[in-house]
Amino acid sequence: MSTRPQDTLTLPSGTVLKNRLAKSAMSEALGTVDNRPTEALNTLYGRWARGGCGLLITGNVMVDRQALGEPNNVAVEDYRDMASLKAWAKAARQNGTEAWVQLNHPGKQSPNVLSSQPVAPSAIPFDAPHNRFFNTPRALESAEIEALIERFAKSAAIMRAAGFTGVQIHGAHGYLVSQFLSPHHNQRTDQWGGSLDNRMRFVTEVYQAIRREVGSSFNVGIKMNSADFQRGGFTQEESMIVAEVMSDLGMDLVEISGGTYASPEMTGVNKKAPQKASTRAREAYFMDYAEKVRERVKAPLMITGGFRSTEGLESALASGAMDLAGLARPLALDADFAMKVLNGESVVSDVAPIKTGIKMVDKMALMETAWYTRQLARLGNGKQPMPNEGGFSSLMKVMATMSYRGFRTRVNRVAGG
Ligand SMILES: Cc1cc2nc3c(=O)[nH]c(=O)nc-3n(C[C@H](O)[C@H](O)[C@H](O)COP(=O)(O)O)c2cc1C
């Protein structure tokens, strides 16, 4: 019998997900200026837990508070926030929901309002126009790489102690793990660069260090790119090899996305929405890759990006190309979207491309994430999303907030916070 959204899924850890719908990571930027979790996260995740998904994966949580993807990220590097992490996990685990934390380090993808000199595998700057937002990085020393691996492991142990039921390594979208995998961003000549075996050493060691800390019954997953969609970048063929290796090492879930800020395939900004119901099965951006990687990967497979309708979700799951469907923006506009699908309602999400009218901005992932982050803040404050908010006015507000928050983060660091 073919798989339906309502079916349970047993992971290698023994965890049983109550259905096949998962909330994929969306960076909430709802931490304090010194990157601690807040009550708004509890409200937001309580809302989503009641909304039906079997698994909620948090937005990226940083393993180093000196290396942030955005101001007001949550960062967890020690036990100082145990009480608020426990409250967050408890809110997210209502209603029989599994709750995992996505762990991340941005590498060079830390904006210049936050990092005067970020770190990366190699000292290679972004090309224009992204070099306006990110400073040129310096290459990590070997000892720093070892220390970063331990940071991932420690953050995972803290999350387990707080009551989360798993962690996900953020290996996608151009952040540090993905920089190590990419032959464009990683031009090291030591054991961390060069051949694919060397480029994937960082992520395999991060995984093994986490596993040593958390044991086999705690869930460890990875989100990876099907490709970087960039000349000289991480290719689809390499991605399939990495997916296979990570699966063989014992991953509980492999989530597939794709692209980077320079080529934002994960947001589908270059894709046209399918018009006809008959093509809805292909609404997911990475279905072709899923079908190819399926045979090579034993670990349960989650595909994220582009799912918009009950029909699309049902046919993608029925096709057998994946085990779990990931949803992001539809849940920012309707926290009950998953529940409606599970109840068999024929729903189509209102997610549509966000436009500012400024061509350069509209081609970037920045605008999509900025606009949706504002919707998450509304949900976290107990309000309804505001789907009609204009792209341009939202962009202006986000830029002002980002500069102000970046300034406050730097002041706080100088003050020793
Ligand atoms: C506001 C926002 C924040 C995001 N933050 C993250 C993140 O922290 N980690 C991550 O892996 N992906 C992040 N993503 C990407 C989503 O997880 C997902 O891959 C992408 O939005 C495509 O799925 P969708 O079409 O269902 O929205 C973010 C997306 C949005 C809109």
Coordinates of C-alpha atoms and ligand atoms in Angstrom, one line a residue:
M1 CA 0.0 0.0 0.0
S2 CA 1.4 3.4 -0.9
T3 CA 2.4 5.9 1.9
R4 CA 0.0 8.6 3.0
P5 CA 0.6 11.7 5.0
Q6 CA -1.2 10.2 8.0
D7 CA 1.1 7.1 8.2
T8 CA 3.6 6.8 11.0
L9 CA 7.3 6.5 10.4
T10 CA 9.8 4.6 12.5
L11 CA 13.3 6.0 12.5
P12 CA 16.6 4.0 13.0
S13 CA 16.7 5.4 16.6
G14 CA 13.4 3.7 17.3
T15 CA 11.5 7.0 17.4
V16 CA 8.1 6.7 15.8
L17 CA 6.9 9.9 14.1
K18 CA 3.1 10.1 14.3
N19 CA 2.8 11.2 10.6
R20 CA 4.8 12.0 7.4
L21 CA 4.7 15.8 7.7
A22 CA 7.7 17.7 9.2
K23 CA 8.3 21.4 9.8
S24 CA 11.6 22.2 8.2
A25 CA 14.0 24.7 9.9
M26 CA 13.1 28.4 9.7
S27 CA 15.4 30.8 11.4
E28 CA 13.2 32.7 13.9
A29 CA 15.6 35.4 14.9
L30 CA 13.6 35.5 18.2
G31 CA 16.5 35.2 20.6
T32 CA 17.6 38.0 22.8
V33 CA 20.4 40.4 21.8
D34 CA 22.8 38.1 23.7
N35 CA 21.3 35.1 21.8
R36 CA 19.3 33.4 24.5
P37 CA 15.9 31.7 23.9
T38 CA 12.7 33.7 24.6
E39 CA 9.1 33.1 25.5
A40 CA 8.1 34.0 21.9
L41 CA 9.8 30.7 20.8
N42 CA 7.6 28.8 23.2
T43 CA 4.5 30.5 21.9
L44 CA 5.6 29.8 18.2
Y45 CA 6.5 26.2 18.8
G46 CA 3.4 25.5 20.9
R47 CA 1.3 26.8 18.0
W48 CA 3.1 24.6 15.5
A49 CA 2.9 21.5 17.8
R50 CA -0.9 21.9 17.9
G51 CA -0.8 22.3 14.1
G52 CA -0.2 18.7 13.5
C53 CA 3.3 17.9 12.1
G54 CA 4.9 14.8 13.4
L55 CA 8.3 16.5 13.6
L56 CA 9.3 20.1 14.3
I57 CA 12.9 21.1 13.4
T58 CA 13.8 24.4 14.9
G59 CA 15.4 27.2 13.0
N60 CA 19.2 27.2 13.0
V61 CA 20.7 27.4 16.5
M62 CA 24.4 28.6 16.5
V63 CA 27.1 26.6 18.2
D64 CA 29.2 29.7 18.7
R65 CA 27.7 33.0 19.8
Q66 CA 30.6 34.9 18.1
A67 CA 29.6 33.4 14.8
L68 CA 25.9 34.2 14.0
G69 CA 23.9 33.9 10.8
E70 CA 21.7 36.8 11.8
P71 CA 21.2 39.0 14.9
N72 CA 19.0 37.5 17.5
N73 CA 19.8 33.9 16.6
V74 CA 19.7 31.6 19.5
A75 CA 23.3 30.3 20.3
V76 CA 23.9 27.4 22.7
E77 CA 27.5 26.7 23.7
D78 CA 27.0 25.9 27.5
Y79 CA 24.4 25.2 30.1
R80 CA 23.5 28.8 31.0
D81 CA 20.0 28.7 29.3
M82 CA 18.9 25.3 30.5
A83 CA 15.6 26.5 32.0
S84 CA 14.5 28.4 28.9
L85 CA 15.7 25.5 26.6
K86 CA 13.6 23.1 28.6
A87 CA 10.5 25.4 28.3
W88 CA 11.1 25.6 24.5
A89 CA 11.4 21.8 24.2
K90 CA 8.3 21.2 26.3
A91 CA 6.2 23.6 24.2
A92 CA 7.4 22.0 21.0
R93 CA 6.7 18.5 22.2
Q94 CA 3.1 19.0 23.0
N95 CA 0.6 16.8 21.2
G96 CA 3.0 13.9 20.7
T97 CA 5.3 15.9 18.5
E98 CA 9.0 15.2 18.0
A99 CA 11.2 18.3 18.4
W100 CA 14.7 18.5 17.0
V101 CA 17.1 21.4 17.1
Q102 CA 19.0 22.4 13.9
L103 CA 22.7 23.1 14.8
N104 CA 24.6 25.5 12.6
H105 CA 27.8 27.5 12.2
P106 CA 27.6 30.1 9.4
G107 CA 31.2 30.1 8.4
K108 CA 31.7 33.0 6.0
Q109 CA 27.9 33.5 5.7
S110 CA 27.9 35.7 8.7
P111 CA 26.8 39.2 7.7
N112 CA 29.2 42.2 7.9
V113 CA 26.9 43.9 10.5
L114 CA 28.0 41.0 12.8
S115 CA 31.4 39.8 11.7
S116 CA 34.3 41.9 10.6
Q117 CA 36.2 38.8 9.7
P118 CA 34.3 35.5 9.6
V119 CA 36.0 32.2 9.3
A120 CA 35.7 29.6 6.5
P121 CA 37.6 26.6 5.2
S122 CA 39.5 29.0 2.8
A123 CA 39.9 32.7 2.6
I124 CA 37.7 33.1 -0.5
P125 CA 35.3 36.0 -0.6
F126 CA 31.8 35.9 -2.0
D127 CA 31.3 37.2 -5.6
A128 CA 29.3 40.4 -6.2
P129 CA 26.6 41.3 -5.2
H130 CA 26.9 39.1 -2.0
N131 CA 30.3 40.6 -1.1
R132 CA 28.3 43.7 -0.1
F133 CA 26.8 41.8 2.8
F134 CA 29.6 39.4 3.9
N135 CA 33.3 40.3 4.6
T136 CA 36.2 38.2 3.2
P137 CA 36.8 35.3 5.6
R138 CA 40.0 34.0 7.0
A139 CA 40.9 30.3 6.7
L140 CA 40.4 28.2 9.8
E141 CA 43.4 26.8 11.6
S142 CA 43.4 23.0 12.0
A143 CA 43.0 23.3 15.8
E144 CA 40.0 25.6 15.3
I145 CA 38.4 23.0 13.1
E146 CA 38.8 20.4 15.8
A147 CA 37.3 22.8 18.4
L148 CA 34.3 23.5 16.1
I149 CA 33.6 19.8 15.8
E150 CA 33.5 19.6 19.6
R151 CA 31.2 22.6 19.8
F152 CA 28.6 20.8 17.6
A153 CA 28.9 17.8 20.0
K154 CA 28.5 19.8 23.1
S155 CA 25.5 21.8 21.8
A156 CA 23.8 18.5 20.9
A157 CA 24.4 17.1 24.4
I158 CA 22.9 20.3 25.9
M159 CA 19.8 19.9 23.6
R160 CA 19.3 16.3 24.8
A161 CA 19.5 17.4 28.4
A162 CA 16.9 20.1 27.7
G163 CA 14.4 17.5 26.4
F164 CA 14.6 17.9 22.7
T165 CA 14.4 14.5 20.9
G166 CA 17.1 15.1 18.3
V167 CA 19.4 17.4 16.5
Q168 CA 19.9 18.1 12.8
I169 CA 23.3 19.2 11.4
H170 CA 22.8 22.1 9.0
G171 CA 24.8 20.9 6.0
A172 CA 22.9 22.9 3.4
H173 CA 22.5 26.5 1.9
G174 CA 26.1 27.6 1.9
Y175 CA 26.9 27.6 5.7
L176 CA 30.1 26.2 7.2
V177 CA 29.4 22.4 6.7
S178 CA 28.3 23.2 3.1
Q179 CA 31.4 25.4 2.6
F180 CA 33.6 22.4 3.6
L181 CA 31.8 20.2 1.1
S182 CA 32.2 22.7 -1.8
P183 CA 35.3 22.6 -4.0
H184 CA 34.7 26.3 -4.7
H185 CA 34.7 27.4 -1.1
N186 CA 37.1 24.8 0.2
Q187 CA 40.5 25.0 -1.5
R188 CA 42.5 23.6 1.4
T189 CA 45.4 21.3 0.7
D190 CA 45.4 19.5 4.1
Q191 CA 43.2 16.6 5.3
W192 CA 40.1 18.9 5.3
G193 CA 40.2 19.8 1.6
G194 CA 40.9 18.5 -1.9
S195 CA 39.3 15.1 -2.6
L196 CA 35.6 14.6 -1.7
D197 CA 36.8 12.3 1.1
N198 CA 38.7 15.2 2.6
R199 CA 36.0 17.7 2.0
M200 CA 33.4 15.5 3.7
R201 CA 35.7 14.8 6.7
F202 CA 34.4 17.8 8.6
V203 CA 30.7 16.7 8.4
T204 CA 31.5 13.0 9.2
E205 CA 33.6 14.0 12.2
V206 CA 30.8 16.4 13.4
Y207 CA 28.3 13.5 13.1
Q208 CA 30.6 11.0 14.9
A209 CA 31.4 13.5 17.7
I210 CA 27.7 14.2 18.2
R211 CA 26.8 10.5 18.2
R212 CA 29.5 9.8 20.9
E213 CA 27.8 12.4 23.1
V214 CA 24.2 11.5 22.6
G215 CA 24.1 7.7 22.1
S216 CA 22.0 5.7 19.6
S217 CA 18.5 6.4 20.8
F218 CA 18.7 10.2 20.4
N219 CA 18.0 11.3 16.8
V220 CA 20.7 12.8 14.7
G221 CA 19.9 14.0 11.2
I222 CA 21.4 16.2 8.5
K223 CA 20.0 18.7 6.0
M224 CA 22.1 18.7 2.9
N225 CA 22.2 20.2 -0.6
S226 CA 21.2 18.1 -3.6
A227 CA 23.7 20.5 -5.2
D228 CA 25.0 24.1 -4.8
F229 CA 23.8 25.1 -8.3
Q230 CA 27.0 27.1 -8.6
R231 CA 29.8 26.7 -11.1
G232 CA 32.7 24.8 -9.5
G233 CA 30.5 24.0 -6.5
F234 CA 29.2 20.8 -4.8
T235 CA 27.6 18.7 -7.5
Q236 CA 24.6 16.4 -7.6
E237 CA 26.9 13.3 -8.0
E238 CA 29.0 14.3 -5.0
S239 CA 25.9 15.0 -3.0
M240 CA 24.6 11.5 -3.6
I241 CA 27.9 10.0 -2.4
V242 CA 27.8 12.1 0.8
A243 CA 24.2 11.2 1.4
E244 CA 25.1 7.5 1.1
V245 CA 28.1 7.9 3.5
M246 CA 26.1 9.8 6.1
S247 CA 23.3 7.2 5.9
D248 CA 25.8 4.3 6.3
L249 CA 27.3 6.1 9.3
G250 CA 23.8 5.8 11.0
M251 CA 21.9 9.0 10.4
D252 CA 18.3 8.9 11.5
L253 CA 17.1 11.2 8.8
V254 CA 18.6 12.8 5.7
E255 CA 16.8 16.0 4.5
I256 CA 17.3 17.2 1.0
S257 CA 17.3 20.8 0.0
G258 CA 19.6 22.7 -2.4
G259 CA 21.2 26.0 -3.3
T260 CA 23.0 28.8 -1.4
Y261 CA 22.5 32.6 -1.0
A262 CA 24.3 33.0 -4.3
S263 CA 21.9 30.6 -6.1
P264 CA 18.8 30.3 -3.9
E265 CA 17.2 27.1 -5.3
M266 CA 15.9 26.3 -1.8
T267 CA 13.4 29.1 -2.1
G268 CA 12.4 28.3 -5.7
V269 CA 12.7 31.9 -6.7
N270 CA 13.6 30.8 -10.2
K271 CA 10.8 28.2 -10.4
K272 CA 7.4 28.8 -11.8
A273 CA 4.5 27.4 -9.6
P274 CA 2.8 24.4 -11.3
Q275 CA -0.4 25.5 -12.8
K276 CA -2.2 22.3 -13.4
A277 CA -3.3 19.8 -10.8
S278 CA -1.7 17.0 -12.8
T279 CA 1.7 18.6 -12.4
R280 CA 1.3 19.2 -8.6
A281 CA 3.1 15.9 -7.9
R282 CA 6.2 17.8 -9.1
E283 CA 5.6 20.9 -7.0
A284 CA 8.6 19.9 -4.8
Y285 CA 11.8 21.4 -6.1
F286 CA 14.1 18.4 -5.5
M287 CA 11.9 15.4 -6.5
D288 CA 14.1 14.4 -9.4
Y289 CA 17.1 14.2 -7.1
A290 CA 15.0 12.3 -4.5
E291 CA 14.1 9.6 -7.0
K292 CA 17.8 9.2 -7.9
V293 CA 19.2 9.1 -4.4
R294 CA 16.5 6.9 -3.0
E295 CA 18.2 3.6 -4.0
R296 CA 21.5 4.6 -2.5
V297 CA 20.3 5.8 0.9
K298 CA 19.1 3.5 3.6
A299 CA 18.2 6.3 6.0
P300 CA 14.7 7.8 6.0
L301 CA 14.6 10.6 3.4
M302 CA 12.9 13.9 3.8
I303 CA 12.4 16.3 0.9
T304 CA 11.8 20.0 1.5
G305 CA 11.0 22.9 -0.8
G306 CA 7.9 23.7 -2.8
F307 CA 5.2 21.6 -1.3
R308 CA 2.0 23.7 -1.4
S309 CA -1.0 21.4 -1.6
T310 CA -2.7 18.3 -0.1
E311 CA -2.6 16.8 -3.5
G312 CA 1.1 17.5 -4.1
L313 CA 2.0 16.0 -0.7
E314 CA -0.1 13.0 -1.1
S315 CA 1.3 12.1 -4.6
A316 CA 4.9 12.8 -3.6
L317 CA 4.6 10.5 -0.6
A318 CA 2.7 7.9 -2.6
S319 CA 5.4 7.8 -5.2
G320 CA 7.8 6.2 -2.7
A321 CA 10.6 8.6 -3.5
M322 CA 10.7 10.0 0.0
D323 CA 9.6 9.1 3.5
L324 CA 8.8 12.5 5.0
A325 CA 7.7 15.8 3.5
G326 CA 9.3 19.0 4.8
L327 CA 7.2 22.2 5.0
A328 CA 8.5 25.7 5.7
R329 CA 6.8 28.8 4.3
P330 CA 3.3 27.2 4.2
L331 CA 3.5 26.9 8.0
A332 CA 4.5 30.5 8.5
L333 CA 1.3 31.6 6.7
D334 CA -0.9 29.0 8.3
A335 CA 0.2 27.1 11.5
D336 CA -2.6 24.6 10.9
F337 CA -1.7 23.8 7.3
A338 CA -0.4 20.3 8.2
M339 CA -3.6 19.5 10.3
K340 CA -5.8 20.4 7.3
V341 CA -3.8 18.0 5.1
L342 CA -3.9 15.3 7.7
N343 CA -7.7 15.8 8.0
G344 CA -8.0 15.1 4.2
E345 CA -9.0 18.7 3.3
S346 CA -8.0 19.7 -0.2
V347 CA -5.9 22.8 0.7
V348 CA -3.4 24.9 -1.4
S349 CA -1.1 27.2 0.5
D350 CA -1.1 30.9 -0.3
V351 CA 2.7 31.0 -0.5
A352 CA 3.7 33.2 -3.4
P353 CA 7.0 34.9 -4.4
I354 CA 7.7 38.1 -2.5
K355 CA 8.5 41.0 -4.7
T356 CA 10.0 44.4 -3.8
G357 CA 10.2 45.7 -7.4
I358 CA 14.0 45.8 -7.0
K359 CA 15.3 43.2 -9.5
M360 CA 18.6 42.5 -7.7
V361 CA 16.8 41.9 -4.4
D362 CA 14.0 39.9 -5.9
K363 CA 16.5 37.3 -7.2
M364 CA 18.0 36.8 -3.8
A365 CA 16.9 34.5 -1.0
L366 CA 17.3 37.4 1.4
M367 CA 13.9 38.9 0.6
E368 CA 12.0 35.6 1.1
T369 CA 13.6 34.9 4.4
A370 CA 13.2 38.5 5.6
W371 CA 9.5 38.6 4.8
Y372 CA 8.8 35.3 6.4
T373 CA 10.8 36.0 9.5
R374 CA 8.4 38.9 10.1
Q375 CA 5.5 36.4 9.9
L376 CA 7.2 34.1 12.4
A377 CA 7.6 37.1 14.8
R378 CA 3.9 37.7 14.6
L379 CA 3.1 34.1 15.4
G380 CA 5.6 34.2 18.3
N381 CA 3.8 37.2 19.7
G382 CA 0.5 35.3 19.6
K383 CA -0.8 37.3 16.5
Q384 CA -2.0 36.1 13.1
P385 CA 0.3 36.2 10.1
M386 CA -0.1 39.2 7.8
P387 CA 0.0 37.7 4.2
N388 CA -0.7 41.0 2.5
E389 CA 2.4 42.8 3.8
G390 CA 4.1 44.5 0.9
G391 CA 7.6 43.3 -0.1
F392 CA 9.2 46.7 -0.4
S393 CA 7.9 48.1 3.0
S394 CA 8.9 44.8 4.6
L395 CA 12.4 45.0 3.1
M396 CA 12.8 48.6 4.5
K397 CA 11.7 47.5 8.0
V398 CA 13.9 44.4 7.9
M399 CA 17.0 46.4 6.9
A400 CA 16.4 48.9 9.6
T401 CA 15.9 46.2 12.2
M402 CA 18.9 44.2 11.0
S403 CA 21.2 47.2 11.3
Y404 CA 19.9 48.2 14.7
R405 CA 20.1 44.6 16.0
G406 CA 23.6 44.1 14.5
F407 CA 24.7 47.3 16.2
R408 CA 23.2 46.1 19.6
T409 CA 24.9 42.7 19.2
R410 CA 28.3 44.4 18.7
V411 CA 27.8 46.7 21.6
N412 CA 26.8 43.8 23.8
R413 CA 29.9 41.9 22.8
V414 CA 32.1 44.9 23.6
A415 CA 30.4 45.1 27.0
G416 CA 31.3 41.4 27.6
G417 CA 27.8 40.0 27.2
Ligands
LIG1 C1 12.2 32.6 7.1 C2 13.0 31.4 6.7 C3 14.0 31.0 7.4 C4 14.8 29.9 7.1 N1 15.7 29.4 7.9 C5 16.3 28.2 7.7 C6 17.2 27.7 8.6 O1 17.5 28.2 9.7 N2 17.8 26.5 8.3 C7 17.5 25.8 7.1 O2 18.0 24.7 6.9 N3 16.6 26.3 6.2 C8 16.0 27.5 6.5 N4 15.1 28.0 5.6 C9 14.8 27.2 4.4 C10 13.6 26.3 4.6 O3 13.9 25.3 5.6 C11 13.2 25.5 3.4 O4 14.2 24.7 2.9 C12 12.7 26.4 2.2 O5 12.0 27.5 2.7 C13 11.9 25.7 1.2 O6 10.8 25.1 1.8 P1 9.3 25.7 1.5 O7 9.1 25.8 0.0 O8 8.4 24.8 2.2 O9 9.3 27.1 2.2 C14 14.4 29.1 5.9 C15 13.4 29.6 5.1 C16 12.6 30.7 5.5 C17 11.5 31.2 4.6

